[in-house]
């Protein structure tokens, strides 16, 4: 990777308070020391990125024996989408990732599309042994020849297994295990163990609806039910389902949550993930939910699913931090796309509505190094806002928070009349695709009961993740500032009780 070796050296911390008549409120500008050595274009510091080549959806999220596996849609030969493989990385803490060899390669049955993985503890599949139970991955075979010939059955489901905790994978000889009788879009298997019915459940999406199956051995599947033809958003094809049970707040009530990604028609256009809260009796999912609900409102969180087999019933989610509208054109040169931060999902009842919250996993706090803005610190404390967490409480219903750099690239965040906005139109490089920055992105944020907004922002070079009120309102957005932001200007926000952290880098050395 080319080392651009750009070095900018310090403007000392300086705080300006400027009266702002129009809003009868204070405009505050805070400039901090700029001292960084930006070597490798826009590769994030603590978000997962592929070592090289193209990446989209997270796949096969499974925890086993101290290891979190992250497989992902991968085309190693180019930085645009192509014949899909499953790339692979592992981690003990979801933050420090070790890149592994490609796990599953395309074959004569097709490309290896998205799917999931389970730990088959009792060797129900017979693909391992009692002493060495296997990891079993299920994925969609996408046959490009069938597709070209105009067939309607070119997506089928196959499995592969590993008896060395994911190091090596073999495909099952009897693939495909689920055939296709004429469904053009039929993919993205999510398999999980249902403790209540003591069997395996499989979810597949078929264009505009979900299909649910069960099995005792991960190989022979029986169709049980369907869900969703008339529910939720259908602007795009349904993709990447997930289904899991969560406790409602601190109560004893439990509900099932279904995630469905739609590849167009998100709240700010393009790809987004919706959710349904309901009940699952082991065969059928039902939901009384009337409206469409989004897991996040930003433009860049898609195809996210959760880990199987995590201890303590934790529900950990990772999404692809990109959008099919422009995802193959973002300004990187040897690799493309990052994953969202790993987030813990929880369910709360707010104003009598079940609300799915998503919030960074607690482990992220271990990357924190507290810094003070407006003051020069010793050494490279990298007081640029390119690997930064900011936690603020805002008590005004109308505020602004702008980040800018020496080149005047500016990212504008604001709350006005109950709508939180992200304006990335002048945030840096935006011209790679018209739809990236032609609209201000919006998220309705009604008044909060105690009148304050607890806001947590996490910036990592080329993304900002915004969590309001503990993950009730979330936006995930890519940004490509030409140099890191070095200045914050605000209206109606005081940094008095805020915390600003530099978050340590966890990325492997790619130089
Ligand atoms: C979602 C998706 C999946 C598919 C995969 C192909 O982004 O379209 O439905 O399996 O990507 O790479």
Coordinates of C-alpha atoms and ligand atoms in Angstrom, one line a residue:
X1 CA 0.0 0.0 0.0
X2 CA 1.3 3.4 -1.0
X3 CA 2.4 5.5 2.0
X4 CA 1.3 9.0 1.2
X5 CA 3.2 10.2 4.2
X6 CA 1.3 13.4 4.6
X7 CA 2.1 15.2 7.8
X8 CA 0.3 18.2 9.2
X9 CA 1.6 19.8 12.3
X10 CA -0.3 21.5 15.0
X11 CA -2.5 24.4 15.4
X12 CA -2.7 24.8 19.2
X13 CA -5.9 24.3 20.9
X14 CA -8.1 27.3 20.8
X15 CA -11.6 27.9 21.9
X16 CA -13.8 30.6 20.5
X17 CA -17.1 31.7 21.9
X18 CA -19.1 33.7 19.4
X19 CA -22.5 35.2 20.2
X20 CA -25.1 34.2 17.8
X21 CA -28.0 36.7 17.7
X22 CA -30.3 34.8 15.4
X23 CA -30.8 31.8 17.7
X24 CA -30.0 33.6 20.9
X25 CA -27.6 30.8 21.6
X26 CA -23.9 30.3 21.7
X27 CA -21.9 29.3 18.7
X28 CA -18.8 27.5 19.9
X29 CA -15.8 26.6 17.9
X30 CA -13.2 24.3 19.1
X31 CA -10.0 23.9 17.2
X32 CA -7.6 21.2 18.2
X33 CA -4.0 20.3 17.4
X34 CA -3.6 18.6 14.1
X35 CA -0.8 16.1 14.2
X36 CA -1.1 13.0 12.2
X37 CA 0.5 10.9 9.6
X38 CA -2.1 9.6 7.3
X39 CA -0.6 6.8 5.4
X40 CA -3.1 4.4 4.0
X41 CA -5.9 6.4 2.4
X42 CA -9.2 5.8 4.2
X43 CA -8.8 2.4 5.9
X44 CA -10.6 2.5 9.3
X45 CA -8.8 1.9 12.5
X46 CA -11.1 -0.3 14.5
X47 CA -13.7 -1.4 12.0
X48 CA -13.2 -4.7 10.1
X49 CA -12.1 -4.3 6.5
X50 CA -11.0 -7.0 4.1
X51 CA -7.2 -7.2 3.6
X52 CA -7.8 -6.6 -0.1
X53 CA -10.5 -7.0 -2.7
X54 CA -14.3 -6.6 -2.4
X55 CA -16.4 -7.3 0.7
X56 CA -20.2 -7.2 1.2
X57 CA -22.5 -9.0 3.7
X58 CA -21.2 -10.6 7.0
X59 CA -21.8 -14.3 6.8
X60 CA -21.6 -17.4 9.1
X61 CA -21.4 -15.4 12.3
X62 CA -20.8 -18.0 15.0
X63 CA -19.0 -18.1 18.3
X64 CA -17.2 -21.3 19.3
X65 CA -14.6 -22.2 21.9
X66 CA -13.5 -18.6 22.6
X67 CA -13.5 -17.5 19.0
X68 CA -15.9 -15.2 17.1
X69 CA -15.9 -16.1 13.4
X70 CA -16.6 -13.5 10.8
X71 CA -17.1 -14.8 7.3
X72 CA -18.0 -12.4 4.6
X73 CA -19.1 -12.1 1.0
X74 CA -15.8 -11.6 -0.8
X75 CA -14.4 -11.2 -4.3
X76 CA -10.6 -11.4 -3.9
X77 CA -9.7 -10.4 -7.4
X78 CA -11.3 -7.0 -7.7
X79 CA -12.7 -4.2 -5.6
X80 CA -16.2 -4.6 -7.1
X81 CA -18.6 -7.4 -6.7
X82 CA -17.9 -10.6 -8.6
X83 CA -17.9 -14.4 -8.1
X84 CA -18.5 -14.7 -4.4
X85 CA -16.3 -16.5 -1.9
X86 CA -16.6 -16.6 1.9
X87 CA -13.7 -14.6 3.3
X88 CA -12.8 -15.3 6.9
X89 CA -11.5 -13.5 10.0
X90 CA -11.5 -14.5 13.7
X91 CA -11.4 -12.6 16.9
X92 CA -11.6 -13.1 20.6
X93 CA -13.2 -9.8 21.4
X94 CA -15.0 -8.7 18.2
X95 CA -12.5 -5.8 17.8
X96 CA -9.1 -7.3 17.1
X97 CA -9.5 -9.4 14.0
X98 CA -7.1 -11.9 12.5
X99 CA -7.4 -12.4 8.8
X100 CA -7.6 -16.1 7.8
X101 CA -7.4 -17.8 4.4
X102 CA -10.6 -17.8 2.2
X103 CA -12.9 -20.4 3.8
X104 CA -15.3 -21.4 1.0
X105 CA -14.7 -21.1 -2.8
X106 CA -17.2 -21.1 -5.6
X107 CA -17.6 -24.4 -7.5
X108 CA -19.5 -26.0 -10.4
X109 CA -22.8 -25.4 -8.5
X110 CA -22.2 -21.7 -8.3
X111 CA -20.9 -18.7 -6.4
X112 CA -21.1 -18.8 -2.6
X113 CA -23.7 -16.3 -1.5
X114 CA -24.7 -15.2 2.0
X115 CA -25.6 -17.6 4.8
X116 CA -24.9 -18.6 8.4
X117 CA -23.1 -21.1 10.5
X118 CA -23.8 -23.2 13.6
X119 CA -21.9 -25.3 16.1
X120 CA -23.4 -28.8 15.8
X121 CA -22.6 -29.7 19.4
X122 CA -24.3 -33.1 19.3
X123 CA -23.1 -33.9 15.8
X124 CA -26.7 -34.2 14.6
X125 CA -25.5 -33.9 11.0
X126 CA -23.0 -36.8 11.3
X127 CA -20.5 -34.5 9.5
X128 CA -18.1 -34.6 12.5
X129 CA -17.7 -37.1 15.3
X130 CA -18.9 -37.2 18.9
X131 CA -15.4 -36.0 20.1
X132 CA -15.1 -33.5 17.3
X133 CA -18.5 -31.9 16.6
X134 CA -18.5 -29.8 13.5
X135 CA -19.2 -26.2 12.6
X136 CA -21.7 -26.4 9.8
X137 CA -22.1 -23.5 7.4
X138 CA -25.2 -23.1 5.1
X139 CA -25.0 -20.7 2.1
X140 CA -26.7 -20.0 -1.1
X141 CA -25.3 -21.5 -4.3
X142 CA -25.9 -18.9 -7.1
X143 CA -25.4 -20.5 -10.5
X144 CA -24.3 -17.7 -12.9
X145 CA -24.9 -19.9 -15.9
X146 CA -28.5 -20.6 -15.0
X147 CA -29.0 -16.9 -14.3
X148 CA -27.6 -16.0 -17.8
X149 CA -29.8 -18.5 -19.5
X150 CA -32.9 -16.9 -17.9
X151 CA -33.7 -19.9 -15.6
X152 CA -35.7 -19.2 -12.4
X153 CA -34.1 -21.8 -10.2
X154 CA -30.5 -20.8 -10.1
X155 CA -30.3 -20.2 -6.4
X156 CA -30.1 -23.3 -4.1
X157 CA -28.8 -24.0 -0.6
X158 CA -25.6 -25.9 0.2
X159 CA -23.7 -26.8 3.3
X160 CA -20.0 -27.1 4.2
X161 CA -18.5 -28.2 7.5
X162 CA -15.3 -27.9 9.5
X163 CA -14.0 -30.1 12.3
X164 CA -11.1 -27.9 13.3
X165 CA -13.0 -24.8 14.5
X166 CA -13.2 -23.2 11.1
X167 CA -9.6 -23.6 9.9
X168 CA -10.6 -25.8 7.0
X169 CA -13.9 -26.5 5.3
X170 CA -15.3 -29.3 3.2
X171 CA -18.4 -29.1 1.1
X172 CA -21.1 -31.7 1.7
X173 CA -21.2 -34.3 -1.1
X174 CA -25.0 -34.3 -1.3
X175 CA -25.4 -30.5 -2.1
X176 CA -27.7 -28.8 -2.6
X177 CA -29.6 -29.7 0.5
X178 CA -32.5 -27.3 -0.4
X179 CA -33.5 -27.2 -4.1
X180 CA -35.4 -24.6 -5.9
X181 CA -38.7 -25.0 -7.7
X182 CA -38.9 -21.8 -9.6
X183 CA -38.1 -18.9 -7.3
X184 CA -35.9 -16.3 -8.8
X185 CA -34.6 -14.9 -5.5
X186 CA -34.3 -17.6 -3.0
X187 CA -31.4 -17.2 -0.7
X188 CA -29.5 -16.2 2.5
X189 CA -30.1 -19.1 4.8
X190 CA -30.1 -18.4 8.5
X191 CA -29.9 -21.5 10.6
X192 CA -30.2 -21.6 14.4
X193 CA -30.9 -24.1 17.2
X194 CA -34.4 -23.7 18.8
X195 CA -34.0 -24.6 22.4
X196 CA -37.8 -24.7 22.9
X197 CA -38.5 -27.3 20.1
X198 CA -35.0 -28.9 20.3
X199 CA -34.4 -28.8 16.5
X200 CA -32.8 -26.7 13.9
X201 CA -34.7 -23.8 12.3
X202 CA -33.9 -22.5 8.8
X203 CA -35.0 -19.1 7.4
X204 CA -34.8 -18.4 3.7
X205 CA -36.1 -15.3 1.8
X206 CA -38.0 -15.9 -1.4
X207 CA -38.3 -12.5 -3.1
X208 CA -41.1 -10.9 -1.2
X209 CA -41.5 -13.2 1.8
X210 CA -39.8 -15.4 4.4
X211 CA -39.9 -19.2 4.4
X212 CA -39.4 -21.2 7.7
X213 CA -38.1 -24.8 7.8
X214 CA -37.0 -27.3 10.4
X215 CA -34.7 -30.2 10.6
X216 CA -33.1 -32.7 13.0
X217 CA -29.9 -33.1 11.1
X218 CA -29.2 -29.9 9.2
X219 CA -29.5 -31.8 5.9
X220 CA -33.2 -32.8 5.5
X221 CA -35.4 -29.7 5.7
X222 CA -39.2 -29.5 6.0
X223 CA -41.1 -26.3 5.0
X224 CA -43.3 -25.2 7.9
X225 CA -44.6 -21.7 7.1
X226 CA -44.3 -18.4 5.4
X227 CA -44.3 -14.8 6.6
X228 CA -44.5 -11.3 5.2
X229 CA -46.0 -11.1 1.8
X230 CA -48.2 -8.2 3.0
X231 CA -46.0 -7.0 5.9
X232 CA -43.4 -4.3 6.1
X233 CA -41.4 -2.7 3.3
X234 CA -41.3 -4.3 -0.1
X235 CA -39.7 -1.6 -2.2
X236 CA -36.7 -4.0 -2.8
X237 CA -36.2 -7.8 -2.7
X238 CA -36.1 -9.3 0.8
X239 CA -32.6 -10.4 1.8
X240 CA -30.6 -11.7 4.8
X241 CA -33.2 -12.8 7.4
X242 CA -32.6 -13.4 11.0
X243 CA -34.9 -14.4 13.9
X244 CA -34.1 -14.5 17.7
X245 CA -35.7 -14.1 21.0
X246 CA -35.1 -11.2 23.3
X247 CA -36.2 -10.2 26.8
X248 CA -38.3 -7.1 26.9
X249 CA -36.3 -4.6 29.0
X250 CA -35.9 -5.9 32.6
X251 CA -39.2 -7.8 32.6
X252 CA -39.9 -11.5 32.2
X253 CA -41.7 -11.0 28.9
X254 CA -39.9 -12.4 25.8
X255 CA -40.5 -11.5 22.2
X256 CA -39.1 -12.8 18.9
X257 CA -37.5 -10.3 16.5
X258 CA -37.2 -10.9 12.8
X259 CA -34.7 -8.9 10.8
X260 CA -35.2 -8.5 7.0
X261 CA -32.9 -6.4 4.8
X262 CA -34.5 -4.7 1.7
X263 CA -32.1 -3.8 -1.0
X264 CA -33.9 -0.6 -2.0
X265 CA -36.4 1.7 -0.4
X266 CA -34.7 2.4 2.9
X267 CA -35.7 5.4 5.0
X268 CA -33.0 7.5 3.3
X269 CA -33.1 5.5 0.0
X270 CA -31.2 2.5 -1.0
X271 CA -30.4 -0.5 1.2
X272 CA -31.7 -0.8 4.8
X273 CA -32.7 -3.3 7.4
X274 CA -36.2 -3.5 8.8
X275 CA -37.4 -5.5 11.8
X276 CA -40.6 -7.1 13.0
X277 CA -41.4 -7.9 16.7
X278 CA -43.7 -10.8 17.3
X279 CA -44.0 -14.5 18.4
X280 CA -42.5 -17.7 17.1
X281 CA -44.1 -21.0 18.2
X282 CA -41.5 -23.2 16.6
X283 CA -43.3 -23.3 13.2
X284 CA -44.9 -19.9 12.5
X285 CA -43.8 -16.3 13.1
X286 CA -46.6 -13.8 13.7
X287 CA -46.5 -10.1 14.3
X288 CA -49.2 -7.6 15.1
X289 CA -46.9 -4.8 14.0
X290 CA -48.6 -2.4 11.6
X291 CA -45.8 0.0 10.6
X292 CA -42.4 -0.5 9.0
X293 CA -39.6 -0.3 11.5
X294 CA -36.0 0.3 10.7
X295 CA -33.0 -1.0 12.7
X296 CA -31.2 2.2 11.7
X297 CA -31.9 5.3 9.7
X298 CA -28.6 6.0 8.2
X299 CA -27.6 5.0 4.6
X300 CA -24.8 2.6 5.5
X301 CA -25.9 -0.4 7.5
X302 CA -27.1 -3.3 5.4
X303 CA -27.5 -7.1 5.4
X304 CA -26.7 -7.2 9.1
X305 CA -27.3 -10.4 11.1
X306 CA -26.5 -11.8 14.5
X307 CA -24.1 -14.3 16.0
X308 CA -25.2 -17.9 16.9
X309 CA -24.0 -19.5 20.1
X310 CA -22.8 -16.5 22.0
X311 CA -22.5 -17.1 25.8
X312 CA -25.1 -15.5 28.2
X313 CA -27.7 -15.1 25.5
X314 CA -26.1 -12.0 24.1
X315 CA -27.4 -11.0 20.7
X316 CA -24.5 -9.5 18.8
X317 CA -25.1 -7.9 15.4
X318 CA -22.7 -6.9 12.6
X319 CA -23.8 -5.1 9.4
X320 CA -22.2 -4.3 6.1
X321 CA -21.4 -0.6 6.3
X322 CA -22.3 0.3 2.8
X323 CA -25.3 0.7 0.4
X324 CA -25.9 -1.0 -2.9
X325 CA -26.8 2.4 -4.4
X326 CA -23.1 3.5 -4.5
X327 CA -21.3 0.7 -2.7
X328 CA -19.1 -0.4 -5.6
X329 CA -17.8 3.2 -6.2
X330 CA -16.6 4.4 -2.8
X331 CA -13.1 6.0 -3.0
X332 CA -10.8 3.2 -1.9
X333 CA -8.2 1.5 -4.2
X334 CA -7.1 -1.9 -3.0
X335 CA -10.0 -3.0 -0.7
X336 CA -13.6 -1.9 -0.4
X337 CA -16.2 -1.7 2.4
X338 CA -16.1 -2.0 6.2
X339 CA -18.4 -3.7 8.6
X340 CA -20.3 -1.7 11.3
X341 CA -19.1 -1.9 14.8
X342 CA -20.3 -5.0 16.5
X343 CA -23.5 -4.0 18.4
X344 CA -25.6 -5.6 21.1
X345 CA -29.3 -5.8 20.3
X346 CA -31.9 -5.4 23.0
X347 CA -35.7 -4.9 23.2
X348 CA -37.4 -2.2 25.1
X349 CA -41.1 -1.2 25.5
X350 CA -41.2 2.6 24.8
X351 CA -44.5 4.4 24.7
X352 CA -46.2 1.0 24.6
X353 CA -44.2 0.0 21.5
X354 CA -41.6 -2.8 21.3
X355 CA -38.4 -1.0 20.2
X356 CA -35.3 -2.7 19.0
X357 CA -32.2 -1.0 20.3
X358 CA -28.7 -1.4 18.9
X359 CA -25.6 -0.2 20.7
X360 CA -21.9 -0.8 20.4
X361 CA -20.7 -3.9 22.4
X362 CA -19.3 -3.0 25.8
X363 CA -15.8 -4.2 24.8
X364 CA -15.4 -1.1 22.7
X365 CA -14.8 0.9 25.9
X366 CA -11.5 -0.9 26.2
X367 CA -10.2 1.0 23.2
X368 CA -10.8 4.4 24.9
X369 CA -8.1 6.8 25.7
X370 CA -9.5 10.0 27.2
X371 CA -8.5 13.2 25.6
X372 CA -9.3 16.8 26.2
X373 CA -10.1 19.1 23.4
X374 CA -8.8 22.6 23.3
X375 CA -5.6 21.7 24.9
X376 CA -2.3 20.5 23.5
X377 CA -1.4 17.1 24.7
X378 CA 2.0 15.5 24.6
X379 CA 3.0 13.0 21.9
X380 CA 0.8 11.9 19.1
X381 CA -2.6 11.9 20.8
X382 CA -3.9 12.3 17.3
X383 CA -6.3 15.0 18.2
X384 CA -8.0 14.8 14.9
X385 CA -11.5 13.4 14.9
X386 CA -10.7 10.4 12.8
X387 CA -10.7 7.7 15.5
X388 CA -12.8 9.3 18.1
X389 CA -15.8 8.8 20.4
X390 CA -17.8 11.7 21.7
X391 CA -20.4 11.3 24.3
X392 CA -22.6 14.3 25.0
X393 CA -25.9 15.1 26.7
X394 CA -27.8 17.9 25.0
X395 CA -30.7 19.5 26.7
X396 CA -31.8 21.8 23.8
X397 CA -34.3 20.6 21.2
X398 CA -32.5 22.5 18.5
X399 CA -28.8 22.0 18.0
X400 CA -25.9 21.6 15.6
X401 CA -22.6 19.9 15.6
X402 CA -20.3 20.3 12.7
X403 CA -16.9 18.7 12.0
X404 CA -14.5 20.3 9.5
X405 CA -10.9 20.1 8.4
X406 CA -8.3 22.4 7.0
X407 CA -9.7 21.9 3.5
X408 CA -13.1 23.0 4.7
X409 CA -14.7 19.6 4.2
X410 CA -17.7 19.8 6.7
X411 CA -19.9 17.1 8.1
X412 CA -23.1 18.6 9.6
X413 CA -25.2 16.9 12.2
X414 CA -28.2 18.7 13.6
X415 CA -31.5 18.4 15.4
X416 CA -34.3 20.6 14.3
X417 CA -38.1 20.3 14.9
X418 CA -37.8 16.7 16.0
X419 CA -35.7 15.6 13.1
X420 CA -32.1 14.6 13.4
X421 CA -30.1 15.3 10.2
X422 CA -26.8 14.2 8.7
X423 CA -25.6 16.4 5.9
X424 CA -22.6 14.9 4.2
X425 CA -22.9 16.9 1.0
X426 CA -19.6 18.8 1.7
X427 CA -18.1 16.2 4.0
X428 CA -15.1 15.4 1.7
X429 CA -15.1 13.1 -1.4
X430 CA -18.7 12.7 -2.5
X431 CA -18.6 12.9 -6.3
X432 CA -18.0 9.1 -6.9
X433 CA -21.8 8.7 -7.2
X434 CA -24.5 11.2 -7.3
X435 CA -26.8 9.5 -4.8
X436 CA -24.1 9.5 -2.1
X437 CA -24.6 13.1 -1.0
X438 CA -27.4 14.7 -2.9
X439 CA -29.9 14.6 0.0
X440 CA -29.7 15.4 3.7
X441 CA -30.4 12.2 5.6
X442 CA -33.2 12.4 8.2
X443 CA -34.2 10.5 11.3
X444 CA -37.3 11.4 13.3
X445 CA -36.4 11.8 17.0
X446 CA -39.4 12.8 19.0
X447 CA -39.0 14.6 22.3
X448 CA -37.4 12.4 24.9
X449 CA -39.2 12.2 28.3
X450 CA -36.6 13.8 30.4
X451 CA -35.8 16.4 27.8
X452 CA -32.2 15.5 27.2
X453 CA -30.6 13.7 24.3
X454 CA -27.8 11.4 25.2
X455 CA -25.7 11.2 22.1
X456 CA -22.7 9.0 21.3
X457 CA -20.8 9.5 18.1
X458 CA -18.1 7.2 16.8
X459 CA -15.9 8.4 14.0
X460 CA -13.4 6.0 12.4
X461 CA -11.8 7.7 9.4
X462 CA -14.5 7.0 6.8
X463 CA -17.6 6.5 8.9
X464 CA -19.7 8.1 11.7
X465 CA -22.0 6.0 13.8
X466 CA -24.6 8.0 15.8
X467 CA -26.4 6.5 18.7
X468 CA -29.1 8.5 20.5
X469 CA -30.6 7.5 23.8
X470 CA -28.7 4.3 24.2
X471 CA -29.3 2.9 20.7
X472 CA -33.0 3.8 20.3
X473 CA -32.2 6.1 17.4
X474 CA -29.2 5.1 15.2
X475 CA -27.6 6.3 12.0
X476 CA -24.6 4.8 10.3
X477 CA -23.0 6.9 7.6
X478 CA -19.9 6.7 5.5
X479 CA -17.9 9.9 5.0
X480 CA -14.7 10.5 3.1
X481 CA -13.0 13.7 4.4
X482 CA -9.9 14.5 2.4
X483 CA -7.9 14.9 5.6
X484 CA -9.2 14.1 9.0
X485 CA -11.6 16.6 10.7
X486 CA -9.8 18.8 13.1
X487 CA -12.4 21.3 14.2
X488 CA -15.8 21.0 15.8
X489 CA -18.3 23.9 15.8
X490 CA -21.5 23.7 17.7
X491 CA -24.7 25.5 18.4
X492 CA -26.6 24.8 21.6
X493 CA -24.2 22.2 22.8
X494 CA -21.9 22.4 25.7
X495 CA -18.9 20.2 26.0
X496 CA -18.9 20.7 29.8
X497 CA -20.1 17.3 30.7
X498 CA -19.0 15.5 27.6
X499 CA -16.4 12.9 27.2
X500 CA -14.1 12.7 24.2
X501 CA -11.9 9.6 23.6
X502 CA -9.4 8.6 21.1
X503 CA -10.2 5.0 20.3
X504 CA -7.1 2.8 19.8
X505 CA -6.5 1.2 16.5
X506 CA -6.9 -2.5 16.2
X507 CA -6.2 -3.0 12.5
X508 CA -3.4 -5.3 11.4
X509 CA -0.5 -3.6 9.7
X510 CA -1.3 -3.5 6.0
X511 CA 1.8 -1.6 4.9
Ligands
LIG1 C1 -27.2 -8.8 0.1 C2 -27.0 -9.8 -1.0 C3 -27.6 -11.2 -0.6 C4 -26.7 -12.1 -1.4 C5 -25.4 -11.5 -1.4 C6 -24.6 -11.6 -2.7 O1 -26.3 -7.7 0.1 O2 -27.6 -9.4 -2.2 O3 -28.9 -11.3 -0.8 O4 -26.7 -13.4 -0.9 O5 -25.6 -10.1 -1.2 O6 -23.3 -11.2 -2.6

